[in-house]
Coordinates of C-alpha atoms in Angstrom, one line a residue:
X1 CA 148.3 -108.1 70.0
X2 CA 152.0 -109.0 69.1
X3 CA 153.0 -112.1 67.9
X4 CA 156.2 -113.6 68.8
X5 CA 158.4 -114.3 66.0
X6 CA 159.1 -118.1 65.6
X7 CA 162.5 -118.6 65.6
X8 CA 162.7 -122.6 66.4
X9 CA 161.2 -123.6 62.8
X10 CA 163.3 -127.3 61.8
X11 CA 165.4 -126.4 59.7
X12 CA 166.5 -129.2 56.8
X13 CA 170.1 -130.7 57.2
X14 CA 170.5 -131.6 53.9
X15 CA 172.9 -129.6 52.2
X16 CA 174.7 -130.4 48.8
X17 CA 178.5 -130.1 49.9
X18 CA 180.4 -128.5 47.4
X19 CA 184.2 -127.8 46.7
X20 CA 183.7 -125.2 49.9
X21 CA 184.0 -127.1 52.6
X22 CA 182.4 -128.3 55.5
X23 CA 183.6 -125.1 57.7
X24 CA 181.7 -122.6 54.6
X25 CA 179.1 -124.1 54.8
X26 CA 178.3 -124.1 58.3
X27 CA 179.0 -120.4 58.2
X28 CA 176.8 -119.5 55.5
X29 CA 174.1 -121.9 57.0
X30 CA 174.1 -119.3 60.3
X31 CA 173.6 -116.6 58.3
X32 CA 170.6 -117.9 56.6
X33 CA 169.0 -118.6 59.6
X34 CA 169.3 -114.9 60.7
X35 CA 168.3 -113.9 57.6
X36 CA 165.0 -116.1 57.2
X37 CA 164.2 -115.5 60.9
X38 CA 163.0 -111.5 59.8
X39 CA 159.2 -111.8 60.0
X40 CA 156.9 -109.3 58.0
X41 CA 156.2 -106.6 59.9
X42 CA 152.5 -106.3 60.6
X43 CA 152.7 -104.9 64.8
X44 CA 152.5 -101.0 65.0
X45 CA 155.3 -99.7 66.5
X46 CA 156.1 -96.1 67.6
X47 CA 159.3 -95.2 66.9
X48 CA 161.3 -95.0 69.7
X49 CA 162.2 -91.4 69.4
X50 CA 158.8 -90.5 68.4
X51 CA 160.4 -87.6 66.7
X52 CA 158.0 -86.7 64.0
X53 CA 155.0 -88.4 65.1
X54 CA 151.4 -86.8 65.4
X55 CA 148.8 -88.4 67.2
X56 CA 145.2 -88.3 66.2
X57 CA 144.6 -86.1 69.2
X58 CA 147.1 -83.3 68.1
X59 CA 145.6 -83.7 64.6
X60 CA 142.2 -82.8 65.9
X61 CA 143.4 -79.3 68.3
X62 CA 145.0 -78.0 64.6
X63 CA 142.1 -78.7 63.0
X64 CA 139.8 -76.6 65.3
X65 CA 142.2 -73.4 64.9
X66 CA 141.2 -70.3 62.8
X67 CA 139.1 -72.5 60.9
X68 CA 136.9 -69.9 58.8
X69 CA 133.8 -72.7 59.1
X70 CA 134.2 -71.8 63.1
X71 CA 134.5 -68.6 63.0
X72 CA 131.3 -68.3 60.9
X73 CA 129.8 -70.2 63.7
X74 CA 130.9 -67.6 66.0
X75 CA 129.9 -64.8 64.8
X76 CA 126.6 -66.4 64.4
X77 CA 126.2 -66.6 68.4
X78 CA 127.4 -63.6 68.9
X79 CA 125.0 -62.1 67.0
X80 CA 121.9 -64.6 68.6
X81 CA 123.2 -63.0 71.9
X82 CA 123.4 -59.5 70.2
X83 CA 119.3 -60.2 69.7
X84 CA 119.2 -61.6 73.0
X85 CA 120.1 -58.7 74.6
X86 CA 117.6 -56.6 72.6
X87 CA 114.9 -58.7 73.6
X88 CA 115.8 -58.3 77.5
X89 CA 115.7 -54.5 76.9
X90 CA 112.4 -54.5 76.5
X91 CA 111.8 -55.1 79.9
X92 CA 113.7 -52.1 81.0
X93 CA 112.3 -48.4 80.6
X94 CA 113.8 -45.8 78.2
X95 CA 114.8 -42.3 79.2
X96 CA 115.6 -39.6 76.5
X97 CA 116.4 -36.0 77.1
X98 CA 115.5 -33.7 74.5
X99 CA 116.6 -30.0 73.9
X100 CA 114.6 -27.8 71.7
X101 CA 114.3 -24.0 70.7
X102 CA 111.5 -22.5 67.7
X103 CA 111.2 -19.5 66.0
X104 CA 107.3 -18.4 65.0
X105 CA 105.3 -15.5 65.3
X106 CA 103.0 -14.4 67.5
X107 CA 102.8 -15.8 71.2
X108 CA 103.9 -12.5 72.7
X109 CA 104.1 -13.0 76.9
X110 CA 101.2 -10.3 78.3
X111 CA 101.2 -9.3 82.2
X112 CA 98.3 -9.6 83.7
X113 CA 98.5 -8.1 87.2
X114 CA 97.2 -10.3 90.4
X115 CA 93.9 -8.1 90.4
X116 CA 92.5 -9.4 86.7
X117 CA 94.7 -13.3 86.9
X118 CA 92.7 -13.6 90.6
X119 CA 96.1 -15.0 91.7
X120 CA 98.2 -13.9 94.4
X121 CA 101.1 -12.9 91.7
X122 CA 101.7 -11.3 88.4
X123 CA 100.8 -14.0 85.8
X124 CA 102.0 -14.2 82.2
X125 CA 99.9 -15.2 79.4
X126 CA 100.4 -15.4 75.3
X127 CA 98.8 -13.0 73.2
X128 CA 98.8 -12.7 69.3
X129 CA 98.6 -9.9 67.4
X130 CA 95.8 -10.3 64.3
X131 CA 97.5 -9.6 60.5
X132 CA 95.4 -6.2 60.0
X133 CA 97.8 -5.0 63.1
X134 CA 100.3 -5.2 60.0
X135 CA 103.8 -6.1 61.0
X136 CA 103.1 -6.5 64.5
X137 CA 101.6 -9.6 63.6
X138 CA 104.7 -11.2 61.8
X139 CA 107.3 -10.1 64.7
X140 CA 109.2 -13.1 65.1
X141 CA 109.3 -14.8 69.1
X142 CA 112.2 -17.2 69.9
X143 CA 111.1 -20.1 72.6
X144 CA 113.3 -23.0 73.7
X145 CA 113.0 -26.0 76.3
X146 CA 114.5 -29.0 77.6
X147 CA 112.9 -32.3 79.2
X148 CA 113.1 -35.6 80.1
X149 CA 111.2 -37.9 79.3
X150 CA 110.2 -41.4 80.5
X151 CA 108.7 -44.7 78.8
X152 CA 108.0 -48.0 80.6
X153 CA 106.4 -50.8 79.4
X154 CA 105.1 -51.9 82.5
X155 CA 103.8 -54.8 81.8
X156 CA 102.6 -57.0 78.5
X157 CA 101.3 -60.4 80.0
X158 CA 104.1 -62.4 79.1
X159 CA 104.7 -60.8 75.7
X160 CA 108.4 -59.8 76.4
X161 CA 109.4 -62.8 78.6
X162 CA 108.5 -65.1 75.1
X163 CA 110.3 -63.0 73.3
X164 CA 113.6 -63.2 75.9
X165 CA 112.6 -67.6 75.6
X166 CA 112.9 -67.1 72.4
X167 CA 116.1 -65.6 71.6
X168 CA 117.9 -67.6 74.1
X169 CA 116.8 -70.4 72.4
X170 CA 118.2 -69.1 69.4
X171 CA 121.3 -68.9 70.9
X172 CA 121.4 -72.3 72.5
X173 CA 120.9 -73.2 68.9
X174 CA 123.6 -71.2 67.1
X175 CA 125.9 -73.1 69.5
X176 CA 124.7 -76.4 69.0
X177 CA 125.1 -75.4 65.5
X178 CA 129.0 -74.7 66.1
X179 CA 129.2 -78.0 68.2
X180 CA 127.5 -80.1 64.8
X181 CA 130.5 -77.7 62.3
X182 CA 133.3 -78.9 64.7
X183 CA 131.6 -82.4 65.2
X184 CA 132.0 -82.9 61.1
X185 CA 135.2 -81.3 61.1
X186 CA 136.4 -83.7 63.5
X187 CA 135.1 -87.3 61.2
X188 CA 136.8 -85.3 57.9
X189 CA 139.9 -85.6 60.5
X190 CA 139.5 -88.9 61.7
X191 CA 138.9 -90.1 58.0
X192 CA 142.3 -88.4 56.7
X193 CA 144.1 -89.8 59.5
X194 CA 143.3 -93.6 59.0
X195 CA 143.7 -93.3 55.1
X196 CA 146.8 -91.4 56.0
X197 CA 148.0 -94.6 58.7
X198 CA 146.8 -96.9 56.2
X199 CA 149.2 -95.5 53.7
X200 CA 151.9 -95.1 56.0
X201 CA 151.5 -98.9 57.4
X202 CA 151.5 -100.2 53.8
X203 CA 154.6 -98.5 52.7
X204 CA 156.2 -99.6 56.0
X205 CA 155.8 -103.1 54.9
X206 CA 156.9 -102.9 51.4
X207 CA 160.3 -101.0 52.7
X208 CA 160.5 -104.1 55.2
X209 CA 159.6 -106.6 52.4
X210 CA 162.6 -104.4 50.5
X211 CA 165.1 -104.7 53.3
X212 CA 164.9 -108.6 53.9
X213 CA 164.8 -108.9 49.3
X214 CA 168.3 -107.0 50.0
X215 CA 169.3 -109.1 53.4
X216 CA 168.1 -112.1 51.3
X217 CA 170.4 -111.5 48.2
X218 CA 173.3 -110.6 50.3
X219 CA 173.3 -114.2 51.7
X220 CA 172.7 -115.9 48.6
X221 CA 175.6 -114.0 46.6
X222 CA 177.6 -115.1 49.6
X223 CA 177.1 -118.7 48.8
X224 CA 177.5 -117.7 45.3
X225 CA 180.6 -116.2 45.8
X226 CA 181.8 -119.9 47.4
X227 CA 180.5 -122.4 44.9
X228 CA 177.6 -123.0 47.1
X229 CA 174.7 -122.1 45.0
X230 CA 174.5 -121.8 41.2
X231 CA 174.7 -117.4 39.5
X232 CA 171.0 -118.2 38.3
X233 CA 169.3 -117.7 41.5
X234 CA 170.3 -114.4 42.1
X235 CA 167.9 -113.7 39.0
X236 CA 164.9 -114.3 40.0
X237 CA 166.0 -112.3 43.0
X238 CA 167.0 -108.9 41.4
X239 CA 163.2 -109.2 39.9
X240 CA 162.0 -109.1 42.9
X241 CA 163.7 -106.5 44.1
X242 CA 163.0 -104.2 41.0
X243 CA 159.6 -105.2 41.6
X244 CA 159.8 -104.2 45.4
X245 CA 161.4 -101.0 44.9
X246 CA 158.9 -100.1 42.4
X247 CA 156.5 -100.6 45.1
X248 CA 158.0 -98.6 47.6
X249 CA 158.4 -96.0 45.6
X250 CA 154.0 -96.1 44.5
X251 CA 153.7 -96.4 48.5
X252 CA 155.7 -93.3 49.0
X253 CA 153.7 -91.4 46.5
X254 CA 150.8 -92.1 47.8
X255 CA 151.7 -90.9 51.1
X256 CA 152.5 -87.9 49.5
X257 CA 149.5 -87.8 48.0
X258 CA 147.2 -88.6 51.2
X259 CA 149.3 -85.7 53.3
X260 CA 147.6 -82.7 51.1
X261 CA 143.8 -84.7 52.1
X262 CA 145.5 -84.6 55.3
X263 CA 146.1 -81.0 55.5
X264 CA 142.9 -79.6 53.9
X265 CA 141.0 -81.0 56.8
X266 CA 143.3 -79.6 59.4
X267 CA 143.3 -76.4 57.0
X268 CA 147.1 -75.9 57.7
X269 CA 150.6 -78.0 56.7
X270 CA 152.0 -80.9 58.4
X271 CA 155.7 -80.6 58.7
X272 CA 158.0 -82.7 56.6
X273 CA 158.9 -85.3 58.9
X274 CA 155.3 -86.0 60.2
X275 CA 153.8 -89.6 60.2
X276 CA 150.7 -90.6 61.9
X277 CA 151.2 -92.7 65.4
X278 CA 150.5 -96.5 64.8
X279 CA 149.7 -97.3 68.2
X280 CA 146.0 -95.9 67.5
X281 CA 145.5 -99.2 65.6
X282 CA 145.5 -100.4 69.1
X283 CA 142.7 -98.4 70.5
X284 CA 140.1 -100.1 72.9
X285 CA 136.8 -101.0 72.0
X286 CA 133.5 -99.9 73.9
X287 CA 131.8 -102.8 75.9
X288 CA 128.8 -103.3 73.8
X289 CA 127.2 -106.1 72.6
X290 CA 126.7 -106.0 69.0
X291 CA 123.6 -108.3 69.0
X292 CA 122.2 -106.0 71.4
X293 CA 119.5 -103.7 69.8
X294 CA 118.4 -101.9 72.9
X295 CA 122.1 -100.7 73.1
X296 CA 122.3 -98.8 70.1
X297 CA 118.8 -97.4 70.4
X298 CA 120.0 -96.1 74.0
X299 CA 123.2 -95.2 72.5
X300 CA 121.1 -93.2 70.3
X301 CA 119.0 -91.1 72.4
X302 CA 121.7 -89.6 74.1
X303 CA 122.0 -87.0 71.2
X304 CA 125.1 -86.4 68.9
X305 CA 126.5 -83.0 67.7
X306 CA 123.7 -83.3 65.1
X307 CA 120.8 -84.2 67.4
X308 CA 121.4 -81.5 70.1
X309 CA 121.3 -78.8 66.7
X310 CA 117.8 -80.4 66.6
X311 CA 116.7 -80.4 69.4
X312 CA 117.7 -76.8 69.6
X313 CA 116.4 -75.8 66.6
X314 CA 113.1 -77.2 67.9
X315 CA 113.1 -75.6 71.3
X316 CA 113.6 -72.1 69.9
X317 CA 110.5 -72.8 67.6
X318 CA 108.5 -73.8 70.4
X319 CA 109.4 -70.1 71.8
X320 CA 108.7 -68.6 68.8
X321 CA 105.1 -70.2 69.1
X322 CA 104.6 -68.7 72.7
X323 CA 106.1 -65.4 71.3
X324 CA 103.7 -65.5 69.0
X325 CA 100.9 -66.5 70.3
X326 CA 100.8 -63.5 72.6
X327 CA 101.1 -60.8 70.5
X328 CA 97.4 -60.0 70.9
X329 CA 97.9 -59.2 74.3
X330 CA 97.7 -56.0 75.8
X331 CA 100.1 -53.6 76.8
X332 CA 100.1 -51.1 79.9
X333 CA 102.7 -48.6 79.5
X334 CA 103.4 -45.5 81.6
X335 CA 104.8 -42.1 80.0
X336 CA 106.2 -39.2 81.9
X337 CA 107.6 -36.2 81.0
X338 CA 109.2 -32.8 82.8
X339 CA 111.8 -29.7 82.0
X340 CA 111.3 -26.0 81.8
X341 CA 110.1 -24.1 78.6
X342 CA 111.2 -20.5 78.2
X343 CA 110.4 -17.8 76.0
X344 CA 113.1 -14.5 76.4
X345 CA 114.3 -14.3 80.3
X346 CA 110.9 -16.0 81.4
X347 CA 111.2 -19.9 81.9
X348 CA 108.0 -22.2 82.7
X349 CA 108.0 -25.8 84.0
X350 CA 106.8 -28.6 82.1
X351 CA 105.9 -31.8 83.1
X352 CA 103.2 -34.4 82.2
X353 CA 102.4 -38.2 83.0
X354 CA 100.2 -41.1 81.6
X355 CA 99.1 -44.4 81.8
X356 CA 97.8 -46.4 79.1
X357 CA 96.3 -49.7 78.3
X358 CA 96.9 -50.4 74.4
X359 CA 94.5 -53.6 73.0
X360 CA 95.7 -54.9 69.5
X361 CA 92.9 -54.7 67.4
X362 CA 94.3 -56.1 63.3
X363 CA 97.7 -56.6 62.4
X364 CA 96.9 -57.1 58.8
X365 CA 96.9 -60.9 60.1
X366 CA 101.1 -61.0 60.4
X367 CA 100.6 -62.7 63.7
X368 CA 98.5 -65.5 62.4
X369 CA 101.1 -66.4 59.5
X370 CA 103.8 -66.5 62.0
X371 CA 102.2 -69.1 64.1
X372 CA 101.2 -70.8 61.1
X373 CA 104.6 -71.1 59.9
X374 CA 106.2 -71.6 63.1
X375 CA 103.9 -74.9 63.3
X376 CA 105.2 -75.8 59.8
X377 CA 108.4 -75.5 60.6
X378 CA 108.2 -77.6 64.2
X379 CA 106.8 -80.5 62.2
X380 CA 109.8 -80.1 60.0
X381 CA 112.1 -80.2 62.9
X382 CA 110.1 -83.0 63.9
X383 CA 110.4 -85.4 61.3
X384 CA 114.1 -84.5 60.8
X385 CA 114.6 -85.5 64.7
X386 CA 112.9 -89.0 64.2
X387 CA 114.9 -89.5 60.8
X388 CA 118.0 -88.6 62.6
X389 CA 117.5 -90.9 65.3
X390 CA 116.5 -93.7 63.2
X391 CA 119.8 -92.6 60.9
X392 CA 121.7 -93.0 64.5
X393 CA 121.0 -96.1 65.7
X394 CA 121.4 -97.6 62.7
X395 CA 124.8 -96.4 62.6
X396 CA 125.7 -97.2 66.2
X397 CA 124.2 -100.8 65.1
X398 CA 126.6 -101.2 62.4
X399 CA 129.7 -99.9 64.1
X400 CA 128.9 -102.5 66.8
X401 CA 128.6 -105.1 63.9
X402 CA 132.0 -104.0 62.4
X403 CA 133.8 -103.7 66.0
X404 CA 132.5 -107.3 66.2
X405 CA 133.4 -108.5 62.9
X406 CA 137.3 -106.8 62.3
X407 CA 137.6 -107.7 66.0
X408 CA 137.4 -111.4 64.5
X409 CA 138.9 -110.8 61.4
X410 CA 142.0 -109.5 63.1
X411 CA 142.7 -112.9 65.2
X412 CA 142.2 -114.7 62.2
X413 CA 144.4 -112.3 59.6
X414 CA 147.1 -112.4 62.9
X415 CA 147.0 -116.4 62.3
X416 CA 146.9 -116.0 58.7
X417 CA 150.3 -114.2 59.0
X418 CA 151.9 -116.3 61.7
X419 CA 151.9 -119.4 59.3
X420 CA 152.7 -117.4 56.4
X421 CA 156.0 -116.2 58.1
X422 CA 156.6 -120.1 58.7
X423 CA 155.8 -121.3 55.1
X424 CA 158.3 -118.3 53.5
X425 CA 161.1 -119.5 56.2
X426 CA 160.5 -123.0 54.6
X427 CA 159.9 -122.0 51.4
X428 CA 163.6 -120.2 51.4
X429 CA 165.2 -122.7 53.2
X430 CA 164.1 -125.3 50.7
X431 CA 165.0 -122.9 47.7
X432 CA 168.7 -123.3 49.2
X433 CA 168.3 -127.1 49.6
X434 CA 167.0 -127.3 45.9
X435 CA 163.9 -128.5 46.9
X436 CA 161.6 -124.9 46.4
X437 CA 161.6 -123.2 43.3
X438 CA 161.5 -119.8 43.1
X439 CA 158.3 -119.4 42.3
X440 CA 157.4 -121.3 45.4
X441 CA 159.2 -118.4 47.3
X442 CA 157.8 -115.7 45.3
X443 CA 154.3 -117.3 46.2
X444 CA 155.0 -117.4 50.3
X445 CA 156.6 -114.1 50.0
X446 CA 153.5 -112.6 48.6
X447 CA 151.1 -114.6 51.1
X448 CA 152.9 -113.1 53.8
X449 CA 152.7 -109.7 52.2
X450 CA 149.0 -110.2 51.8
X451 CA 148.4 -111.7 55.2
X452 CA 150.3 -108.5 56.3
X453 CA 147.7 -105.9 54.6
X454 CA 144.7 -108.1 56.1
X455 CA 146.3 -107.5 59.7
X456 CA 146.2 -103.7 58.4
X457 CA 143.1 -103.8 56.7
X458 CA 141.1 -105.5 60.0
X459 CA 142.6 -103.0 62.3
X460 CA 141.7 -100.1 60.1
X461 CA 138.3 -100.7 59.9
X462 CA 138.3 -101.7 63.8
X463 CA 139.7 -98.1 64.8
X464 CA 137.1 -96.4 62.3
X465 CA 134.4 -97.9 63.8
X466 CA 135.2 -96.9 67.4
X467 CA 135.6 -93.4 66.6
X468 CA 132.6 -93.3 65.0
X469 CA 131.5 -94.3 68.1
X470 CA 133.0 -91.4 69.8
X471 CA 131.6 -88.7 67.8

């Protein structure tokens, strides 16, 4: 909310006429009223060029770039879908080709003609010498084959399917994971940001406070220069403006200062010229009631980064339960082979099926301690959900509460300033009158600087809150 600067403040007529002249001091009585009219500066402005500015929304798109926390993250998923993958093999079959050949002896091929086989053809069969035939026996036959061979598991009541719930759950969980990395990365953002406005706003003010010092001593060596005013009040001045320049100068180091916070949570450098947009002091607030308890609990519910990693977490134990619990079922499998076999010129085919039914019978009890763990783990997750939601709400609560309260703060720091503004225009125009000391200026210069930094202050802690919210 701006406040208009007052510029129809009664001004005291009485001057002590000097050697000057009525006309001088007319003159010098018009530029004190432009000079004393400067308020402090407590609005936030963008500049109108904008050159150099970076909104919080540009801040947070660098920060999510090449970051090595992400791509952690994403190698993570990719491997949960890697496992994924395996786990919805197993529902497929598996085909192998194999190529073989031996060398052994004995297993010579012997033709037995159609009359002895009782077949319609000549049949071959193997035949193997004995070791008193001498080296007959160890005559060495070559044999080779190829085949094909299938395995399916045709079906496992369920077995596979868990397994399949499973990994997908452990992928759903790997990304909530990522979501929760980039969901903190994004508050270490926000956090650099306001300290970084914060800093900026401040050292805006003490270069305005500097500016009207300088403005301010310009008029009064003016009226110096004509008689008007006595050398000796131009002292207490310059001490100001030491003192103000000092400031400035504490304000611009700590800017500097703030900017490498600034760029470790982005992870990369902010150019020279960059300063963070005021106009995010500005930003709306949420229509909640902050007395309201049934807000923030709903508020809560609906799960953060933090909560859907949870909740994930969970659901992918509650898979590995059902995997689990089923690995005493049975498998039926089918196995099948066929190819040729060939020994010399003479090949043979090959080919054989089966069906099996295979009943686990003892693991060595690795099925039990899975489950058991599993459970111990889900009552984990469990207690970490109810903690986290508890953790929420009571966060949301007091981000409502401080919405509520800087929201209040502010009207009353913008009054605070208004009136200082009008007791430093006073203050200065009675210094000129004789009537002010200079400590009475010093005092209403220093109000106003301090009403200034509530302003700031209030609207800092207003904008925190509401990201907060956000997130």
């Amino acid at each position: 909310m701006r406040h208009p600067v007052r510029r129809d403040l009664p001004m005291m007529r009485r001057f002590s006429v000097h050697k000057c002249g009525l006309v001088s001091m007319l003159v010098l009585a018009a530029t004190a009223t432009m000079t004393e009219a400067a308020p402090v500066e407590s609005t936030p402005e963008r500049p109108e060029s904008g050159r150099g500015i970076v909104t919080l929304p540009d801040l947070r798109a660098r920060a999510l770039k090449q970051r090595p926390e992400l791509v952690v993250d994403r190698t993570r998923i990719a491997q949960a879908e890697a496992q994924e993958s395996i786990a919805s093999a197993g529902r497929m079959p598996t085909i192998a080709a194999t190529l073989d050949t031996s060398v052994s002896p004995g297993g010579q091929l012997i033709e037995l003609s159609p009359g002895v086989s009782g077949l319609d053809g000549p049949v071959l069969v193997q035949g193997s010498p004995t070791i008193d035939q001498g080296a007959a026996a160890f005559e060495p036959n070559v044999r080779y084959g190829g085949l094909i061979g299938v395995d399916w598991k045709i079906y496992d009541f369920g077995r596979t399917d868990a397994l399949l719930r499973a990994a997908r759950a452990e992928t759903g969980a790997k990304k909530a994971e990522a979501a929760r990395t980039k969901s903190n990365l994004l508050a270490a953002v926000d956090a650099a940001y306001l300290e970084w406005l914060g800093a900026s706003e401040r050292a805006r003010f003490e270069r305005a406070a500097l500016d009207r010092l300088h403005a301010r001593r310009r008029d009064l060596e003016a009226r110096v220069q004509v008689g008007a005013l006595a050398p000796s009040m131009l002292l207490a001045l310059d001490a100001e403006l030491a003192s103000a320049e000092l400031r400035v100068a504490y304000a611009d180091d700590g800017i500097q200062r703030i900017h490498a916070s600034v760029e470790a949570a982005i992870g990369q450098s902010l150019e020279p010229d960059a300063r963070p947009d005021p106009l995010l002091l500005e930003i709306a607030a949420p229509d909640l009631d902050p007395s309201d308890a049934n807000a923030a609990s709903d508020a809560a519910s609906r799960a953060d980064a933090a909560g859907q990693m949870l909740s994930a977490q969970r659901e992918a134990l509650e898979a590995h339960l059902e995997a689990y619990s089923r690995s005493w079922r049975p498998v039926l499998r089918l196995s099948a082979q066929a190819g040729l076999r060939g020994q010399a010129t003479n090949l043979f085919p090959v080919y054989q099926g089966s069906v099996g039914l295979t009943f686990p019978l003892w693991d060595g009890n690795q099925s039990g301690s899975r489950l058991a763990l599993a459970r111990a783990q889900r009552l984990e997750i469990d207690a970490r959900i109810t903690q986290h939601i508890d953790a929420r709400r009571q966060a949301i609560h007091e981000s409502q509460q401080t919405i509520h309260r800087s929201t209040k703060r502010l009207a009353l720091a913008q009054t605070f300033l208004e009136r200082a503004r009008a007791r430093l225009v006073d203050a200065e125009q009675r210094q000129l009158e004789g009537t002010a000391s200079d400590q009475d200026v010093t005092s209403a210069r220093e109000q106003t600087t301090r009403a200034a930094v509530e302003v700031l202050t209030a609207q800092l802690d207003r904008a925190s809150a509401i990201l907060s919210l956000d997130r």
